Amino acid sequence: MKIRPARPDDVEGMLRIKQELRLDPAGGDAPGGGFLLGATREQYEFLVANAQVLALADDGGALGGFAIALPDPVLRATDVWTRRRSIAWGDGNWDALEGARVAYFDQLAVRPGRRHRTYAPALALAALERLAEKGHQHLFATVVREPVMNLTSPPLLHAIGAARVGTIDEEYPGVGRVLSDVYHLALHPGTAADLASGSALGRRIARTLAAAAEPSIP
């Protein structure tokens, strides 16, 4: 498996993964690889062209997962930025972040099964590493708690050093009310190296990333 920048022809594979990880609004257990909300074909095409999207692909090119992050300029042009004032903070507030370079971890998805889940933390680390290198100071992500709890994402976020800082209550077409936890990670150019050297888990994630990364990912 290799981690590389996503291409327009990856969108079909992204949609297939989204379907595999679909959320049943009637309830029940979330699938083993988590689940995704939102994102149409057109939105994925826009994100591949304008945001930071990394693909996890096997030697034959088949997509096993992807990570989508919204860099600061893209984030500020989306409704995600508009909804920032709806966050119920557990500690702190948004005011101190208005002038900072902020990124949003929009989606992290891998196909169900142990083989692909093994790469999920490395895929996340690759994404935040590139955001930090481009001067981003803060990374946020949301994880669904209701109507169905996403049990897969919190361990991955904790593995890359993110902490829960609040909640946000939203409405999604076709799903209804969605309550999500908000996670935050402070970024700096050495964030990935710090995480990689801070624990045995971090070192294992870094080794996986080193083995999966292509020689140069812009």
mmCIF file of C-alpha atoms in Angstrom:
data_model
loop_
_atom_site.group_PDB
_atom_site.id
_atom_site.type_symbol
_atom_site.label_atom_id
_atom_site.label_comp_id
_atom_site.label_asym_id
_atom_site.label_seq_id
_atom_site.Cartn_x
_atom_site.Cartn_y
_atom_site.Cartn_z
ATOM 1 C CA MET A 1 0.000 0.000 0.000
ATOM 2 C CA LYS A 2 1.169 3.530 -0.832
ATOM 3 C CA ILE A 3 0.046 6.961 0.311
ATOM 4 C CA ARG A 4 -0.028 9.526 -2.490
ATOM 5 C CA PRO A 5 -1.920 12.673 -3.524
ATOM 6 C CA ALA A 6 -5.400 11.855 -4.762
ATOM 7 C CA ARG A 7 -6.185 12.222 -8.471
ATOM 8 C CA PRO A 8 -9.472 12.956 -10.268
ATOM 9 C CA ASP A 9 -9.795 9.304 -11.239
ATOM 10 C CA ASP A 10 -9.800 8.358 -7.531
ATOM 11 C CA VAL A 11 -13.237 9.914 -7.009
ATOM 12 C CA GLU A 12 -15.053 6.757 -8.118
ATOM 13 C CA GLY A 13 -13.137 4.747 -5.525
ATOM 14 C CA MET A 14 -13.857 7.362 -2.861
ATOM 15 C CA LEU A 15 -17.574 7.057 -3.565
ATOM 16 C CA ARG A 16 -17.374 3.254 -3.302
ATOM 17 C CA ILE A 17 -15.665 3.542 0.092
ATOM 18 C CA LYS A 18 -18.277 6.073 1.220
ATOM 19 C CA GLN A 19 -20.979 3.557 0.269
ATOM 20 C CA GLU A 20 -19.214 0.794 2.205
ATOM 21 C CA LEU A 21 -19.070 3.060 5.254
ATOM 22 C CA ARG A 22 -22.579 4.470 4.947
ATOM 23 C CA LEU A 23 -24.396 5.465 8.119
ATOM 24 C CA ASP A 24 -27.802 3.952 8.780
ATOM 25 C CA PRO A 25 -29.916 6.818 10.165
ATOM 26 C CA ALA A 26 -32.227 4.280 11.801
ATOM 27 C CA GLY A 27 -29.461 3.383 14.214
ATOM 28 C CA GLY A 28 -27.480 0.241 14.885
ATOM 29 C CA ASP A 29 -23.779 -0.350 15.141
ATOM 30 C CA ALA A 30 -21.398 1.604 12.945
ATOM 31 C CA PRO A 31 -19.377 -0.508 10.509
ATOM 32 C CA GLY A 32 -15.879 -1.538 11.513
ATOM 33 C CA GLY A 33 -14.187 1.147 9.417
ATOM 34 C CA GLY A 34 -16.290 4.051 10.735
ATOM 35 C CA PHE A 35 -18.745 5.943 8.554
ATOM 36 C CA LEU A 36 -18.969 9.087 6.430
ATOM 37 C CA LEU A 37 -21.506 11.882 6.191
ATOM 38 C CA GLY A 38 -22.140 14.152 3.221
ATOM 39 C CA ALA A 39 -19.992 14.577 0.089
ATOM 40 C CA THR A 40 -21.419 14.075 -3.388
ATOM 41 C CA ARG A 41 -19.417 13.184 -6.497
ATOM 42 C CA GLU A 42 -19.196 16.896 -7.351
ATOM 43 C CA GLN A 43 -17.978 17.749 -3.855
ATOM 44 C CA TYR A 44 -15.314 15.053 -3.954
ATOM 45 C CA GLU A 45 -14.181 16.330 -7.358
ATOM 46 C CA PHE A 46 -13.936 19.853 -5.919
ATOM 47 C CA LEU A 47 -11.990 18.653 -2.880
ATOM 48 C CA VAL A 48 -9.494 16.646 -4.948
ATOM 49 C CA ALA A 49 -8.873 19.756 -7.067
ATOM 50 C CA ASN A 50 -8.743 22.338 -4.266
ATOM 51 C CA ALA A 51 -8.183 20.783 -0.846
ATOM 52 C CA GLN A 52 -5.542 18.412 0.504
ATOM 53 C CA VAL A 53 -6.611 14.875 -0.357
ATOM 54 C CA LEU A 54 -4.365 11.854 0.130
ATOM 55 C CA ALA A 55 -5.113 8.406 -1.234
ATOM 56 C CA LEU A 56 -4.156 4.997 0.141
ATOM 57 C CA ALA A 57 -3.741 2.713 -2.864
ATOM 58 C CA ASP A 58 -2.445 -0.786 -3.485
ATOM 59 C CA ASP A 59 0.142 -1.675 -6.125
ATOM 60 C CA GLY A 60 -2.603 -2.075 -8.716
ATOM 61 C CA GLY A 61 -3.984 1.381 -7.993
ATOM 62 C CA ALA A 62 -7.152 0.238 -6.192
ATOM 63 C CA LEU A 63 -8.189 2.685 -3.492
ATOM 64 C CA GLY A 64 -8.109 1.394 0.070
ATOM 65 C CA GLY A 65 -8.718 4.694 1.836
ATOM 66 C CA PHE A 66 -8.350 8.443 1.728
ATOM 67 C CA ALA A 67 -7.852 11.485 3.936
ATOM 68 C CA ILE A 68 -9.336 14.919 3.231
ATOM 69 C CA ALA A 69 -8.187 18.070 4.991
ATOM 70 C CA LEU A 70 -9.358 21.599 4.264
ATOM 71 C CA PRO A 71 -6.428 24.045 4.314
ATOM 72 C CA ASP A 72 -7.107 27.498 5.743
ATOM 73 C CA PRO A 73 -8.144 29.295 2.498
ATOM 74 C CA VAL A 74 -10.481 26.459 1.483
ATOM 75 C CA LEU A 75 -11.903 26.091 4.997
ATOM 76 C CA ARG A 76 -12.832 29.775 5.267
ATOM 77 C CA ALA A 77 -14.858 29.516 2.039
ATOM 78 C CA THR A 78 -17.011 26.595 3.265
ATOM 79 C CA ASP A 79 -20.070 26.286 5.492
ATOM 80 C CA VAL A 80 -17.836 24.463 7.993
ATOM 81 C CA TRP A 81 -16.255 27.836 8.778
ATOM 82 C CA THR A 82 -19.698 29.430 9.075
ATOM 83 C CA ARG A 83 -20.722 26.841 11.675
ATOM 84 C CA ARG A 84 -17.683 27.389 13.895
ATOM 85 C CA ARG A 85 -19.690 29.662 16.201
ATOM 86 C CA SER A 86 -22.051 26.753 16.960
ATOM 87 C CA ILE A 87 -19.345 24.842 18.849
ATOM 88 C CA ALA A 88 -20.157 24.304 22.521
ATOM 89 C CA TRP A 89 -16.675 24.526 24.003
ATOM 90 C CA GLY A 90 -15.638 22.440 26.952
ATOM 91 C CA ASP A 91 -12.713 24.786 27.555
ATOM 92 C CA GLY A 92 -11.558 27.867 25.671
ATOM 93 C CA ASN A 93 -13.238 29.550 22.708
ATOM 94 C CA TRP A 94 -12.777 30.378 19.044
ATOM 95 C CA ASP A 95 -11.809 34.063 19.380
ATOM 96 C CA ALA A 96 -8.092 33.407 19.817
ATOM 97 C CA LEU A 97 -8.043 31.354 16.603
ATOM 98 C CA GLU A 98 -9.578 33.852 14.186
ATOM 99 C CA GLY A 99 -6.196 35.213 13.063
ATOM 100 C CA ALA A 100 -4.415 31.845 13.027
ATOM 101 C CA ARG A 101 -3.974 29.427 10.117
ATOM 102 C CA VAL A 102 -6.594 26.773 10.811
ATOM 103 C CA ALA A 103 -7.259 23.487 9.004
ATOM 104 C CA TYR A 104 -10.147 21.064 9.255
ATOM 105 C CA PHE A 105 -9.766 17.297 8.993
ATOM 106 C CA ASP A 106 -12.865 16.628 6.940
ATOM 107 C CA GLN A 107 -12.719 12.877 6.317
ATOM 108 C CA LEU A 108 -10.520 9.910 7.125
ATOM 109 C CA ALA A 109 -11.780 6.694 5.587
ATOM 110 C CA VAL A 110 -10.378 3.230 5.033
ATOM 111 C CA ARG A 111 -12.132 0.146 3.729
ATOM 112 C CA PRO A 112 -13.391 -2.298 6.360
ATOM 113 C CA GLY A 113 -10.896 -4.950 7.323
ATOM 114 C CA ARG A 114 -7.701 -5.172 9.301
ATOM 115 C CA ARG A 115 -5.389 -4.727 6.299
ATOM 116 C CA HIS A 116 -6.650 -1.243 5.539
ATOM 117 C CA ARG A 117 -7.305 -0.145 9.136
ATOM 118 C CA THR A 118 -3.616 -0.691 9.869
ATOM 119 C CA TYR A 119 -2.797 2.261 7.615
ATOM 120 C CA ALA A 120 -5.405 4.692 8.970
ATOM 121 C CA PRO A 121 -3.170 6.349 11.617
ATOM 122 C CA ALA A 122 -0.329 6.727 9.081
ATOM 123 C CA LEU A 123 -2.746 8.273 6.588
ATOM 124 C CA ALA A 124 -3.857 10.763 9.245
ATOM 125 C CA LEU A 125 -0.253 11.523 10.210
ATOM 126 C CA ALA A 126 0.667 12.143 6.565
ATOM 127 C CA ALA A 127 -2.174 14.655 6.253
ATOM 128 C CA LEU A 128 -1.335 16.652 9.387
ATOM 129 C CA GLU A 129 2.388 16.592 8.531
ATOM 130 C CA ARG A 130 1.689 18.389 5.257
ATOM 131 C CA LEU A 131 -0.633 20.886 6.921
ATOM 132 C CA ALA A 132 2.036 21.726 9.503
ATOM 133 C CA GLU A 133 4.682 22.100 6.793
ATOM 134 C CA LYS A 134 2.433 24.659 5.069
ATOM 135 C CA GLY A 135 2.184 26.801 8.190
ATOM 136 C CA HIS A 136 -1.088 25.665 9.725
ATOM 137 C CA GLN A 137 -1.213 26.178 13.481
ATOM 138 C CA HIS A 138 -4.411 24.358 14.426
ATOM 139 C CA LEU A 139 -6.241 21.283 13.173
ATOM 140 C CA PHE A 140 -9.874 20.499 14.018
ATOM 141 C CA ALA A 141 -12.007 17.428 13.371
ATOM 142 C CA THR A 142 -15.514 16.314 14.310
ATOM 143 C CA VAL A 143 -16.620 12.797 15.249
ATOM 144 C CA VAL A 144 -20.275 11.740 15.325
ATOM 145 C CA ARG A 145 -21.649 10.769 18.742
ATOM 146 C CA GLU A 146 -25.399 10.654 17.926
ATOM 147 C CA PRO A 147 -27.505 9.132 16.340
ATOM 148 C CA VAL A 148 -24.811 6.450 15.997
ATOM 149 C CA MET A 149 -21.492 6.654 17.796
ATOM 150 C CA ASN A 150 -18.408 6.501 15.584
ATOM 151 C CA LEU A 151 -16.105 4.240 17.590
ATOM 152 C CA THR A 152 -13.318 4.110 15.012
ATOM 153 C CA SER A 153 -12.200 7.737 14.703
ATOM 154 C CA PRO A 154 -11.502 8.730 18.362
ATOM 155 C CA PRO A 155 -8.657 6.217 18.840
ATOM 156 C CA LEU A 156 -7.087 7.417 15.571
ATOM 157 C CA LEU A 157 -7.368 11.055 16.647
ATOM 158 C CA HIS A 158 -5.883 10.263 20.053
ATOM 159 C CA ALA A 159 -3.103 8.356 18.284
ATOM 160 C CA ILE A 160 -2.054 11.537 16.442
ATOM 161 C CA GLY A 161 -2.310 13.667 19.585
ATOM 162 C CA ALA A 162 -5.732 15.320 19.183
ATOM 163 C CA ALA A 163 -7.930 16.064 22.211
ATOM 164 C CA ARG A 164 -11.693 16.561 22.555
ATOM 165 C CA VAL A 165 -12.529 20.227 23.171
ATOM 166 C CA GLY A 166 -16.294 20.505 22.702
ATOM 167 C CA THR A 167 -19.405 19.430 20.796
ATOM 168 C CA ILE A 168 -21.477 20.685 17.852
ATOM 169 C CA ASP A 169 -25.154 19.998 17.083
ATOM 170 C CA GLU A 170 -26.034 19.949 13.351
ATOM 171 C CA GLU A 171 -28.619 18.780 10.789
ATOM 172 C CA TYR A 172 -27.616 16.580 7.830
ATOM 173 C CA PRO A 173 -29.875 15.846 4.835
ATOM 174 C CA GLY A 174 -31.075 12.257 4.907
ATOM 175 C CA VAL A 175 -29.817 11.727 8.455
ATOM 176 C CA GLY A 176 -31.368 14.462 10.591
ATOM 177 C CA ARG A 177 -29.883 15.694 13.853
ATOM 178 C CA VAL A 178 -26.225 14.822 14.336
ATOM 179 C CA LEU A 179 -24.316 15.515 17.541
ATOM 180 C CA SER A 180 -20.534 15.445 17.120
ATOM 181 C CA ASP A 181 -17.513 15.796 19.364
ATOM 182 C CA VAL A 182 -14.976 18.413 18.294
ATOM 183 C CA TYR A 183 -11.271 17.527 18.449
ATOM 184 C CA HIS A 184 -8.279 19.864 18.277
ATOM 185 C CA LEU A 185 -4.563 19.462 17.661
ATOM 186 C CA ALA A 186 -2.022 22.295 17.806
ATOM 187 C CA LEU A 187 0.358 22.116 14.846
ATOM 188 C CA HIS A 188 3.927 23.221 14.246
ATOM 189 C CA PRO A 189 6.569 22.051 11.728
ATOM 190 C CA GLY A 190 7.826 19.395 14.147
ATOM 191 C CA THR A 191 4.411 18.037 15.163
ATOM 192 C CA ALA A 192 4.692 14.792 13.207
ATOM 193 C CA ALA A 193 8.215 14.115 14.466
ATOM 194 C CA ASP A 194 7.124 14.809 18.052
ATOM 195 C CA LEU A 195 4.244 12.369 17.759
ATOM 196 C CA ALA A 196 6.441 9.764 16.096
ATOM 197 C CA SER A 197 9.026 9.862 18.872
ATOM 198 C CA GLY A 198 6.654 10.299 21.823
ATOM 199 C CA SER A 199 5.496 6.707 22.243
ATOM 200 C CA ALA A 200 5.847 3.177 20.937
ATOM 201 C CA LEU A 201 2.543 3.659 19.092
ATOM 202 C CA GLY A 202 3.808 6.875 17.516
ATOM 203 C CA ARG A 203 6.989 5.181 16.346
ATOM 204 C CA ARG A 204 4.977 2.331 14.829
ATOM 205 C CA ILE A 205 2.726 4.793 12.979
ATOM 206 C CA ALA A 206 5.793 6.647 11.687
ATOM 207 C CA ARG A 207 7.336 3.412 10.402
ATOM 208 C CA THR A 208 4.105 2.538 8.607
ATOM 209 C CA LEU A 209 4.023 5.997 7.038
ATOM 210 C CA ALA A 210 7.656 5.789 5.952
ATOM 211 C CA ALA A 211 7.012 2.451 4.262
ATOM 212 C CA ALA A 212 3.826 3.662 2.564
ATOM 213 C CA ALA A 213 4.833 7.166 1.474
ATOM 214 C CA GLU A 214 5.831 7.795 -2.116
ATOM 215 C CA PRO A 215 9.279 9.415 -2.609
ATOM 216 C CA SER A 216 7.756 12.907 -2.842
ATOM 217 C CA ILE A 217 4.235 13.960 -1.870
ATOM 218 C CA PRO A 218 3.641 17.674 -2.497
#
